[in-house]
Amino acid sequence: MTAPAALPAAAILRAPTPSAWVEAAADRWPELLLDHANCEKKAASTALALMFAYPEDQPLGLALSRVAREELRHFEQVQAAMRALGVPFTRQRPGRYAHALRGMLRTSDPGRKLDLLLSAALIEARSAERFVLLAPRLPERLARLYETLAVSEARHFELYVGLARSVAPNGWQQRLEALAAREAELATMPDRMLRFHSGPPQAGGGQLTILT
Ligand SMILES: [Fe+2]
Ligand SMILES: [Fe+2]
């Protein structure tokens, strides 16, 4: 199966990340790094969940097995950066993005597989876009890491788009439009919590909430 070549993340995102998010994230990068570590674990978990849900789809299983390993490797890299930069490992409440996006997805097939693949593609594309935006604003160690992660996540987004196309060659674009519109709202509307995939923090929005 072939993914479209060199598709930029912006090709499927319906709105760019607001500069207010970039400013806040560059300012509060230690909080973001903690959320980012969790995102990498979740990305591995998403790939594994798809493998379990569709065991008969061997091309998908093989491709996503590699993605899951790569995401766990990213988690280890983020964890190493956190240690090196003195960012503590704490519990953090998840933001609204993934939960709200998941609320859009169909829960049974036909439809569920396409929705899972397209939502994964959108999340990867948003990650790639934000790594590129953040890299020049971060301490050097993180900047280098984010530059390499941007390339990986862009490759993952292309892979998920390719899988979605193969599942629904005639319907994937229309469904992508609906999901991408919602994703764009979630990534741009003022948000109560600053997270890697959040909107910009709303006026008077709180700092990091630590659960103990
Ligand atoms: Fe990753
Ligand atoms: Fe990824």
PDB file of N, CA, C and O in Angstrom, residues 150-175:
ATOM      1  N   ALA A 150       9.189  15.732  14.131  1.00  0.00           N
ATOM      2  CA  ALA A 150       8.309  16.298  13.093  1.00  0.00           C
ATOM      3  C   ALA A 150       8.353  15.425  11.840  1.00  0.00           C
ATOM      4  O   ALA A 150       7.318  15.176  11.205  1.00  0.00           O
ATOM      5  N   VAL A 151       9.527  14.931  11.511  1.00  0.00           N
ATOM      6  CA  VAL A 151       9.663  14.090  10.312  1.00  0.00           C
ATOM      7  C   VAL A 151       8.928  12.762  10.519  1.00  0.00           C
ATOM      8  O   VAL A 151       8.190  12.292   9.651  1.00  0.00           O
ATOM      9  N   SER A 152       9.118  12.160  11.704  1.00  0.00           N
ATOM     10  CA  SER A 152       8.448  10.874  11.987  1.00  0.00           C
ATOM     11  C   SER A 152       6.938  11.019  11.970  1.00  0.00           C
ATOM     12  O   SER A 152       6.231  10.199  11.381  1.00  0.00           O
ATOM     13  N   GLU A 153       6.431  12.056  12.647  1.00  0.00           N
ATOM     14  CA  GLU A 153       4.973  12.171  12.763  1.00  0.00           C
ATOM     15  C   GLU A 153       4.355  12.501  11.393  1.00  0.00           C
ATOM     16  O   GLU A 153       3.249  12.069  11.095  1.00  0.00           O
ATOM     17  N   ALA A 154       5.100  13.230  10.565  1.00  0.00           N
ATOM     18  CA  ALA A 154       4.595  13.494   9.208  1.00  0.00           C
ATOM     19  C   ALA A 154       4.507  12.181   8.426  1.00  0.00           C
ATOM     20  O   ALA A 154       3.555  11.941   7.680  1.00  0.00           O
ATOM     21  N   ARG A 155       5.486  11.311   8.626  1.00  0.00           N
ATOM     22  CA  ARG A 155       5.450  10.010   7.952  1.00  0.00           C
ATOM     23  C   ARG A 155       4.257   9.189   8.470  1.00  0.00           C
ATOM     24  O   ARG A 155       3.557   8.522   7.702  1.00  0.00           O
ATOM     25  N   HIS A 156       4.011   9.259   9.780  1.00  0.00           N
ATOM     26  CA  HIS A 156       2.874   8.508  10.341  1.00  0.00           C
ATOM     27  C   HIS A 156       1.551   9.031   9.793  1.00  0.00           C
ATOM     28  O   HIS A 156       0.643   8.259   9.499  1.00  0.00           O
ATOM     29  N   PHE A 157       1.444  10.351   9.685  1.00  0.00           N
ATOM     30  CA  PHE A 157       0.185  10.902   9.183  1.00  0.00           C
ATOM     31  C   PHE A 157      -0.054  10.436   7.734  1.00  0.00           C
ATOM     32  O   PHE A 157      -1.168  10.058   7.362  1.00  0.00           O
ATOM     33  N   GLU A 158       0.998  10.385   6.950  1.00  0.00           N
ATOM     34  CA  GLU A 158       0.853   9.907   5.571  1.00  0.00           C
ATOM     35  C   GLU A 158       0.459   8.430   5.533  1.00  0.00           C
ATOM     36  O   GLU A 158      -0.354   8.006   4.721  1.00  0.00           O
ATOM     37  N   LEU A 159       1.049   7.666   6.459  1.00  0.00           N
ATOM     38  CA  LEU A 159       0.715   6.239   6.528  1.00  0.00           C
ATOM     39  C   LEU A 159      -0.768   6.049   6.871  1.00  0.00           C
ATOM     40  O   LEU A 159      -1.473   5.265   6.228  1.00  0.00           O
ATOM     41  N   TYR A 160      -1.238   6.785   7.881  1.00  0.00           N
ATOM     42  CA  TYR A 160      -2.652   6.650   8.271  1.00  0.00           C
ATOM     43  C   TYR A 160      -3.577   7.111   7.141  1.00  0.00           C
ATOM     44  O   TYR A 160      -4.623   6.507   6.915  1.00  0.00           O
ATOM     45  N   VAL A 161      -3.214   8.163   6.440  1.00  0.00           N
ATOM     46  CA  VAL A 161      -4.034   8.606   5.303  1.00  0.00           C
ATOM     47  C   VAL A 161      -4.056   7.511   4.238  1.00  0.00           C
ATOM     48  O   VAL A 161      -5.117   7.193   3.675  1.00  0.00           O
ATOM     49  N   GLY A 162      -2.916   6.910   3.991  1.00  0.00           N
ATOM     50  CA  GLY A 162      -2.851   5.833   3.001  1.00  0.00           C
ATOM     51  C   GLY A 162      -3.737   4.657   3.386  1.00  0.00           C
ATOM     52  O   GLY A 162      -4.449   4.098   2.538  1.00  0.00           O
ATOM     53  N   LEU A 163      -3.721   4.288   4.671  1.00  0.00           N
ATOM     54  CA  LEU A 163      -4.577   3.182   5.131  1.00  0.00           C
ATOM     55  C   LEU A 163      -6.049   3.568   4.994  1.00  0.00           C
ATOM     56  O   LEU A 163      -6.882   2.744   4.592  1.00  0.00           O
ATOM     57  N   ALA A 164      -6.372   4.817   5.326  1.00  0.00           N
ATOM     58  CA  ALA A 164      -7.771   5.275   5.223  1.00  0.00           C
ATOM     59  C   ALA A 164      -8.242   5.239   3.770  1.00  0.00           C
ATOM     60  O   ALA A 164      -9.366   4.809   3.479  1.00  0.00           O
ATOM     61  N   ARG A 165      -7.390   5.652   2.860  1.00  0.00           N
ATOM     62  CA  ARG A 165      -7.746   5.615   1.424  1.00  0.00           C
ATOM     63  C   ARG A 165      -8.035   4.198   0.976  1.00  0.00           C
ATOM     64  O   ARG A 165      -8.943   3.947   0.183  1.00  0.00           O
ATOM     65  N   SER A 166      -7.257   3.254   1.479  1.00  0.00           N
ATOM     66  CA  SER A 166      -7.460   1.871   1.033  1.00  0.00           C
ATOM     67  C   SER A 166      -8.743   1.278   1.635  1.00  0.00           C
ATOM     68  O   SER A 166      -9.357   0.408   1.042  1.00  0.00           O
ATOM     69  N   VAL A 167      -9.151   1.771   2.805  1.00  0.00           N
ATOM     70  CA  VAL A 167     -10.383   1.270   3.432  1.00  0.00           C
ATOM     71  C   VAL A 167     -11.610   1.811   2.707  1.00  0.00           C
ATOM     72  O   VAL A 167     -12.601   1.099   2.517  1.00  0.00           O
ATOM     73  N   ALA A 168     -11.564   3.074   2.308  1.00  0.00           N
ATOM     74  CA  ALA A 168     -12.735   3.703   1.678  1.00  0.00           C
ATOM     75  C   ALA A 168     -12.270   4.605   0.534  1.00  0.00           C
ATOM     76  O   ALA A 168     -12.261   5.828   0.661  1.00  0.00           O
ATOM     77  N   PRO A 169     -11.888   3.982  -0.609  1.00  0.00           N
ATOM     78  CA  PRO A 169     -11.308   4.766  -1.718  1.00  0.00           C
ATOM     79  C   PRO A 169     -12.223   5.898  -2.190  1.00  0.00           C
ATOM     80  O   PRO A 169     -11.734   6.924  -2.654  1.00  0.00           O
ATOM     81  N   ASN A 170     -13.538   5.720  -2.044  1.00  0.00           N
ATOM     82  CA  ASN A 170     -14.439   6.754  -2.560  1.00  0.00           C
ATOM     83  C   ASN A 170     -15.019   7.661  -1.478  1.00  0.00           C
ATOM     84  O   ASN A 170     -15.612   8.684  -1.796  1.00  0.00           O
ATOM     85  N   GLY A 171     -14.867   7.267  -0.230  1.00  0.00           N
ATOM     86  CA  GLY A 171     -15.550   8.048   0.815  1.00  0.00           C
ATOM     87  C   GLY A 171     -14.625   8.705   1.825  1.00  0.00           C
ATOM     88  O   GLY A 171     -15.078   9.469   2.673  1.00  0.00           O
ATOM     89  N   TRP A 172     -13.321   8.438   1.713  1.00  0.00           N
ATOM     90  CA  TRP A 172     -12.445   8.899   2.796  1.00  0.00           C
ATOM     91  C   TRP A 172     -12.327  10.423   2.861  1.00  0.00           C
ATOM     92  O   TRP A 172     -12.280  11.010   3.941  1.00  0.00           O
ATOM     93  N   GLN A 173     -12.348  11.083   1.695  1.00  0.00           N
ATOM     94  CA  GLN A 173     -12.139  12.533   1.710  1.00  0.00           C
ATOM     95  C   GLN A 173     -13.313  13.276   2.331  1.00  0.00           C
ATOM     96  O   GLN A 173     -13.128  14.217   3.085  1.00  0.00           O
ATOM     97  N   GLN A 174     -14.504  12.786   2.023  1.00  0.00           N
ATOM     98  CA  GLN A 174     -15.692  13.437   2.569  1.00  0.00           C
ATOM     99  C   GLN A 174     -15.707  13.300   4.104  1.00  0.00           C
ATOM    100  O   GLN A 174     -16.025  14.242   4.828  1.00  0.00           O
ATOM    101  N   ARG A 175     -15.370  12.099   4.562  1.00  0.00           N
ATOM    102  CA  ARG A 175     -15.351  11.883   6.012  1.00  0.00           C
ATOM    103  C   ARG A 175     -14.225  12.685   6.667  1.00  0.00           C
ATOM    104  O   ARG A 175     -14.385  13.222   7.766  1.00  0.00           O
TER     105      ARG A 175
END
